[in-house]
mmCIF file of N, CA and C in Angstrom:
data_model
loop_
_atom_site.group_PDB
_atom_site.id
_atom_site.type_symbol
_atom_site.label_atom_id
_atom_site.label_comp_id
_atom_site.label_asym_id
_atom_site.label_seq_id
_atom_site.Cartn_x
_atom_site.Cartn_y
_atom_site.Cartn_z
ATOM 1 N N MET A 14 36.301 -24.251 -0.838
ATOM 2 C CA MET A 14 35.440 -25.320 -1.317
ATOM 3 C C MET A 14 34.624 -25.917 -0.176
ATOM 4 N N LYS A 15 35.233 -25.988 0.979
ATOM 5 C CA LYS A 15 34.523 -26.562 2.111
ATOM 6 C C LYS A 15 33.262 -25.759 2.444
ATOM 7 N N LEU A 16 33.330 -24.435 2.317
ATOM 8 C CA LEU A 16 32.171 -23.584 2.596
ATOM 9 C C LEU A 16 31.045 -23.802 1.593
ATOM 10 N N LEU A 17 31.360 -24.261 0.393
ATOM 11 C CA LEU A 17 30.349 -24.463 -0.640
ATOM 12 C C LEU A 17 29.628 -25.799 -0.510
ATOM 13 N N ARG A 18 30.230 -26.758 0.175
ATOM 14 C CA ARG A 18 29.642 -28.105 0.248
ATOM 15 C C ARG A 18 28.340 -28.144 1.037
ATOM 16 N N GLY A 19 28.230 -27.377 2.136
ATOM 17 C CA GLY A 19 26.994 -27.358 2.911
ATOM 18 C C GLY A 19 25.819 -26.863 2.096
ATOM 19 N N PRO A 20 25.934 -25.674 1.485
ATOM 20 C CA PRO A 20 24.830 -25.206 0.640
ATOM 21 C C PRO A 20 24.545 -26.135 -0.538
ATOM 22 N N GLU A 21 25.563 -26.802 -1.054
ATOM 23 C CA GLU A 21 25.364 -27.737 -2.162
ATOM 24 C C GLU A 21 24.450 -28.881 -1.715
ATOM 25 N N VAL A 22 24.715 -29.437 -0.553
ATOM 26 C CA VAL A 22 23.909 -30.534 -0.030
ATOM 27 C C VAL A 22 22.506 -30.042 0.305
ATOM 28 N N PHE A 23 22.405 -28.897 0.952
ATOM 29 C CA PHE A 23 21.119 -28.358 1.385
ATOM 30 C C PHE A 23 20.214 -28.018 0.206
ATOM 31 N N SER A 24 20.745 -27.372 -0.800
ATOM 32 C CA SER A 24 19.911 -26.892 -1.903
ATOM 33 C C SER A 24 19.697 -27.924 -3.001
ATOM 34 N N GLY A 25 20.550 -28.933 -3.056
ATOM 35 C CA GLY A 25 20.413 -29.940 -4.098
ATOM 36 C C GLY A 25 21.117 -29.572 -5.394
ATOM 37 N N VAL A 26 21.756 -28.397 -5.441
ATOM 38 C CA VAL A 26 22.509 -28.050 -6.646
ATOM 39 C C VAL A 26 23.803 -28.848 -6.664
ATOM 40 N N ARG A 27 24.373 -28.994 -7.839
ATOM 41 C CA ARG A 27 25.656 -29.693 -7.971
ATOM 42 C C ARG A 27 26.683 -28.679 -8.447
ATOM 43 N N ILE A 28 27.775 -28.557 -7.706
ATOM 44 C CA ILE A 28 28.843 -27.650 -8.118
ATOM 45 C C ILE A 28 29.641 -28.336 -9.216
ATOM 46 N N ALA A 29 29.588 -27.753 -10.408
ATOM 47 C CA ALA A 29 30.298 -28.324 -11.550
ATOM 48 C C ALA A 29 31.768 -27.906 -11.545
ATOM 49 N N THR A 30 32.015 -26.631 -11.286
ATOM 50 C CA THR A 30 33.395 -26.150 -11.257
ATOM 51 C C THR A 30 33.462 -24.834 -10.504
ATOM 52 N N VAL A 31 34.645 -24.532 -9.998
ATOM 53 C CA VAL A 31 34.895 -23.281 -9.286
ATOM 54 C C VAL A 31 36.184 -22.691 -9.842
ATOM 55 N N CYS A 32 36.162 -21.385 -10.061
ATOM 56 C CA CYS A 32 37.357 -20.678 -10.515
ATOM 57 C C CYS A 32 37.651 -19.579 -9.498
ATOM 58 N N VAL A 33 38.750 -19.707 -8.778
ATOM 59 C CA VAL A 33 39.116 -18.730 -7.765
ATOM 60 C C VAL A 33 40.072 -17.716 -8.386
ATOM 61 N N MET A 34 39.652 -16.454 -8.339
ATOM 62 C CA MET A 34 40.449 -15.367 -8.881
ATOM 63 C C MET A 34 41.130 -14.629 -7.724
ATOM 64 N N PHE A 35 41.851 -13.578 -8.038
ATOM 65 C CA PHE A 35 42.576 -12.825 -7.016
ATOM 66 C C PHE A 35 41.619 -12.206 -5.994
ATOM 67 N N ASN A 36 40.543 -11.589 -6.467
ATOM 68 C CA ASN A 36 39.657 -10.869 -5.552
ATOM 69 C C ASN A 36 38.192 -11.323 -5.621
ATOM 70 N N HIS A 37 37.906 -12.430 -6.301
ATOM 71 C CA HIS A 37 36.550 -12.955 -6.385
ATOM 72 C C HIS A 37 36.614 -14.393 -6.889
ATOM 73 N N PHE A 38 35.464 -15.012 -7.018
ATOM 74 C CA PHE A 38 35.430 -16.372 -7.556
ATOM 75 C C PHE A 38 34.186 -16.558 -8.400
ATOM 76 N N HIS A 39 34.207 -17.575 -9.242
ATOM 77 C CA HIS A 39 33.075 -17.953 -10.085
ATOM 78 C C HIS A 39 32.696 -19.385 -9.738
ATOM 79 N N VAL A 40 31.395 -19.657 -9.684
ATOM 80 C CA VAL A 40 30.917 -21.010 -9.416
ATOM 81 C C VAL A 40 29.891 -21.359 -10.488
ATOM 82 N N LEU A 41 30.106 -22.487 -11.149
ATOM 83 C CA LEU A 41 29.145 -22.988 -12.126
ATOM 84 C C LEU A 41 28.388 -24.129 -11.465
ATOM 85 N N VAL A 42 27.062 -23.993 -11.377
ATOM 86 C CA VAL A 42 26.254 -25.014 -10.710
ATOM 87 C C VAL A 42 25.205 -25.576 -11.658
ATOM 88 N N GLU A 43 24.847 -26.806 -11.398
ATOM 89 C CA GLU A 43 23.742 -27.456 -12.104
ATOM 90 C C GLU A 43 22.551 -27.455 -11.149
ATOM 91 N N VAL A 44 21.444 -26.893 -11.580
ATOM 92 C CA VAL A 44 20.248 -26.801 -10.750
ATOM 93 C C VAL A 44 19.317 -27.946 -11.127
ATOM 94 N N PRO A 45 18.915 -28.759 -10.141
ATOM 95 C CA PRO A 45 18.057 -29.913 -10.447
ATOM 96 C C PRO A 45 16.612 -29.486 -10.727
ATOM 97 N N GLN A 46 15.833 -30.429 -11.213
ATOM 98 C CA GLN A 46 14.403 -30.198 -11.407
ATOM 99 C C GLN A 46 13.749 -29.953 -10.049
ATOM 100 N N ARG A 47 12.687 -29.190 -10.049
ATOM 101 C CA ARG A 47 11.923 -28.949 -8.821
ATOM 102 C C ARG A 47 11.356 -30.284 -8.341
ATOM 103 N N PRO A 48 11.496 -30.601 -7.043
ATOM 104 C CA PRO A 48 10.977 -31.874 -6.547
ATOM 105 C C PRO A 48 9.451 -31.906 -6.580
ATOM 106 N N GLU A 49 8.895 -33.110 -6.699
ATOM 107 C CA GLU A 49 7.439 -33.276 -6.679
ATOM 108 C C GLU A 49 6.852 -32.797 -5.354
ATOM 109 N N GLN A 50 7.548 -33.121 -4.269
ATOM 110 C CA GLN A 50 7.088 -32.718 -2.945
ATOM 111 C C GLN A 50 8.155 -31.818 -2.322
ATOM 112 N N MET A 51 7.728 -30.641 -1.895
ATOM 113 C CA MET A 51 8.655 -29.710 -1.271
ATOM 114 C C MET A 51 9.060 -30.237 0.105
ATOM 115 N N PRO A 52 10.268 -29.901 0.561
ATOM 116 C CA PRO A 52 10.714 -30.396 1.864
ATOM 117 C C PRO A 52 9.865 -29.836 2.999
ATOM 118 N N ASP A 53 9.702 -30.649 4.047
ATOM 119 C CA ASP A 53 8.957 -30.184 5.211
ATOM 120 C C ASP A 53 9.880 -29.348 6.106
ATOM 121 N N ASP A 54 9.326 -28.804 7.174
ATOM 122 C CA ASP A 54 10.095 -27.927 8.059
ATOM 123 C C ASP A 54 11.313 -28.631 8.647
ATOM 124 N N ARG A 55 11.168 -29.911 9.016
ATOM 125 C CA ARG A 55 12.288 -30.652 9.616
ATOM 126 C C ARG A 55 13.464 -30.739 8.637
ATOM 127 N N LYS A 56 13.159 -31.037 7.370
ATOM 128 C CA LYS A 56 14.209 -31.142 6.354
ATOM 129 C C LYS A 56 14.889 -29.784 6.147
ATOM 130 N N LEU A 57 14.090 -28.712 6.138
ATOM 131 C CA LEU A 57 14.671 -27.381 5.992
ATOM 132 C C LEU A 57 15.583 -27.040 7.169
ATOM 133 N N LEU A 58 15.129 -27.354 8.372
ATOM 134 C CA LEU A 58 15.953 -27.084 9.552
ATOM 135 C C LEU A 58 17.233 -27.918 9.548
ATOM 136 N N ASP A 59 17.143 -29.162 9.085
ATOM 137 C CA ASP A 59 18.350 -29.991 8.968
ATOM 138 C C ASP A 59 19.345 -29.344 8.015
ATOM 139 N N GLY A 60 18.849 -28.845 6.894
ATOM 140 C CA GLY A 60 19.720 -28.186 5.924
ATOM 141 C C GLY A 60 20.340 -26.918 6.475
ATOM 142 N N ILE A 61 19.563 -26.166 7.235
ATOM 143 C CA ILE A 61 20.102 -24.958 7.863
ATOM 144 C C ILE A 61 21.206 -25.337 8.835
ATOM 145 N N GLY A 62 21.023 -26.444 9.549
ATOM 146 C CA GLY A 62 22.050 -26.909 10.478
ATOM 147 C C GLY A 62 23.349 -27.244 9.775
ATOM 148 N N VAL A 63 23.237 -27.860 8.608
ATOM 149 C CA VAL A 63 24.431 -28.226 7.834
ATOM 150 C C VAL A 63 25.165 -26.982 7.362
ATOM 151 N N THR A 64 24.414 -25.975 6.930
ATOM 152 C CA THR A 64 25.040 -24.795 6.335
ATOM 153 C C THR A 64 25.395 -23.706 7.329
ATOM 154 N N ALA A 65 24.581 -23.529 8.388
ATOM 155 C CA ALA A 65 24.781 -22.370 9.254
ATOM 156 C C ALA A 65 24.988 -22.708 10.728
ATOM 157 N N GLY A 66 24.784 -23.949 11.110
ATOM 158 C CA GLY A 66 25.033 -24.330 12.493
ATOM 159 C C GLY A 66 23.791 -24.361 13.376
ATOM 160 N N HIS A 67 24.006 -24.846 14.595
ATOM 161 C CA HIS A 67 22.916 -25.092 15.537
ATOM 162 C C HIS A 67 22.170 -23.814 15.921
ATOM 163 N N GLU A 68 22.881 -22.732 16.163
ATOM 164 C CA GLU A 68 22.232 -21.481 16.575
ATOM 165 C C GLU A 68 21.244 -21.004 15.509
ATOM 166 N N ALA A 69 21.616 -21.125 14.247
ATOM 167 C CA ALA A 69 20.724 -20.731 13.159
ATOM 168 C C ALA A 69 19.494 -21.628 13.117
ATOM 169 N N VAL A 70 19.649 -22.914 13.444
ATOM 170 C CA VAL A 70 18.514 -23.836 13.486
ATOM 171 C C VAL A 70 17.527 -23.406 14.573
ATOM 172 N N VAL A 71 18.046 -23.029 15.722
ATOM 173 C CA VAL A 71 17.189 -22.590 16.828
ATOM 174 C C VAL A 71 16.402 -21.344 16.409
ATOM 175 N N ILE A 72 17.078 -20.372 15.825
ATOM 176 C CA ILE A 72 16.421 -19.133 15.403
ATOM 177 C C ILE A 72 15.380 -19.420 14.325
ATOM 178 N N ALA A 73 15.746 -20.224 13.330
ATOM 179 C CA ALA A 73 14.808 -20.553 12.252
ATOM 180 C C ALA A 73 13.613 -21.333 12.796
ATOM 181 N N GLY A 74 13.844 -22.236 13.738
ATOM 182 C CA GLY A 74 12.759 -22.995 14.344
ATOM 183 C C GLY A 74 11.791 -22.088 15.089
ATOM 184 N N GLN A 75 12.329 -21.115 15.816
ATOM 185 C CA GLN A 75 11.481 -20.155 16.525
ATOM 186 C C GLN A 75 10.660 -19.327 15.530
ATOM 187 N N LEU A 76 11.287 -18.933 14.438
ATOM 188 C CA LEU A 76 10.579 -18.165 13.413
ATOM 189 C C LEU A 76 9.453 -18.998 12.796
ATOM 190 N N LEU A 77 9.741 -20.248 12.467
ATOM 191 C CA LEU A 77 8.703 -21.122 11.914
ATOM 192 C C LEU A 77 7.548 -21.305 12.893
ATOM 193 N N ASP A 78 7.876 -21.471 14.175
ATOM 194 C CA ASP A 78 6.830 -21.621 15.193
ATOM 195 C C ASP A 78 5.955 -20.371 15.268
ATOM 196 N N SER A 79 6.584 -19.204 15.250
ATOM 197 C CA SER A 79 5.794 -17.973 15.349
ATOM 198 C C SER A 79 4.953 -17.764 14.093
ATOM 199 N N LEU A 80 5.475 -18.140 12.935
ATOM 200 C CA LEU A 80 4.685 -18.035 11.707
ATOM 201 C C LEU A 80 3.504 -18.992 11.727
ATOM 202 N N ALA A 81 3.712 -20.194 12.247
ATOM 203 C CA ALA A 81 2.638 -21.182 12.313
ATOM 204 C C ALA A 81 1.510 -20.712 13.225
ATOM 205 N N GLU A 82 1.859 -19.951 14.255
ATOM 206 C CA GLU A 82 0.852 -19.453 15.190
ATOM 207 C C GLU A 82 0.044 -18.295 14.604
ATOM 208 N N THR A 83 0.656 -17.514 13.723
ATOM 209 C CA THR A 83 0.005 -16.290 13.249
ATOM 210 C C THR A 83 -0.496 -16.347 11.816
ATOM 211 N N SER A 84 -0.079 -17.360 11.055
ATOM 212 C CA SER A 84 -0.448 -17.416 9.637
ATOM 213 C C SER A 84 -1.129 -18.734 9.312
ATOM 214 N N PRO A 85 -2.158 -18.695 8.467
ATOM 215 C CA PRO A 85 -2.765 -19.948 8.027
ATOM 216 C C PRO A 85 -1.814 -20.684 7.080
ATOM 217 N N PRO A 86 -1.868 -22.019 7.035
ATOM 218 C CA PRO A 86 -1.003 -22.754 6.109
ATOM 219 C C PRO A 86 -1.350 -22.398 4.671
ATOM 220 N N CYS A 87 -0.353 -22.435 3.813
ATOM 221 C CA CYS A 87 -0.598 -22.141 2.401
ATOM 222 C C CYS A 87 0.216 -23.095 1.538
ATOM 223 N N GLU A 88 -0.199 -23.248 0.317
ATOM 224 C CA GLU A 88 0.511 -24.077 -0.655
ATOM 225 C C GLU A 88 1.500 -23.204 -1.414
ATOM 226 N N ALA A 89 2.751 -23.620 -1.464
ATOM 227 C CA ALA A 89 3.731 -22.892 -2.262
ATOM 228 C C ALA A 89 3.476 -23.201 -3.725
ATOM 229 N N LYS A 90 3.451 -22.195 -4.550
ATOM 230 C CA LYS A 90 3.220 -22.375 -5.978
ATOM 231 C C LYS A 90 4.498 -22.051 -6.739
ATOM 232 N N PRO A 91 4.828 -22.858 -7.751
ATOM 233 C CA PRO A 91 6.037 -22.557 -8.522
ATOM 234 C C PRO A 91 5.900 -21.203 -9.204
ATOM 235 N N ARG A 92 6.991 -20.480 -9.269
ATOM 236 C CA ARG A 92 6.988 -19.185 -9.937
ATOM 237 C C ARG A 92 7.836 -19.273 -11.191
ATOM 238 N N ARG A 93 7.378 -18.612 -12.214
ATOM 239 C CA ARG A 93 8.134 -18.574 -13.459
ATOM 240 C C ARG A 93 9.034 -17.360 -13.455
ATOM 241 N N HIS A 94 10.202 -17.547 -14.010
ATOM 242 C CA HIS A 94 11.110 -16.419 -14.185
ATOM 243 C C HIS A 94 10.471 -15.475 -15.194
ATOM 244 N N PRO A 95 10.566 -14.139 -14.977
ATOM 245 C CA PRO A 95 9.899 -13.194 -15.890
ATOM 246 C C PRO A 95 10.300 -13.341 -17.349
ATOM 247 N N ASN A 96 11.501 -13.848 -17.605
ATOM 248 C CA ASN A 96 11.974 -13.975 -18.976
ATOM 249 C C ASN A 96 11.652 -15.323 -19.598
ATOM 250 N N THR A 97 10.961 -16.193 -18.867
ATOM 251 C CA THR A 97 10.648 -17.529 -19.359
ATOM 252 C C THR A 97 9.459 -17.476 -20.322
ATOM 253 N N GLN A 98 9.591 -18.178 -21.424
ATOM 254 C CA GLN A 98 8.472 -18.282 -22.373
ATOM 255 C C GLN A 98 7.421 -19.217 -21.804
ATOM 256 N N THR A 99 6.143 -18.943 -22.049
ATOM 257 C CA THR A 99 5.085 -19.836 -21.550
ATOM 258 C C THR A 99 4.569 -20.703 -22.664
#
């Protein structure tokens, strides 16, 4: 359960229940509505720190820096699941 709490905080999902079996587990989560404003890079790096540790934050920060140098900024657009009715 302790391993699930970091991703729960980072992603905003709520763990409703967990069922631990002999060789696997099941997790039922509640997924929140998409936020009006997507998190900025600092918030994403903070979440990575919570879930994966400082070394992962350093690597992700370097990746973001290199992407910022080579790619123009873009707006993320919500994507619909292929099975969703429009």
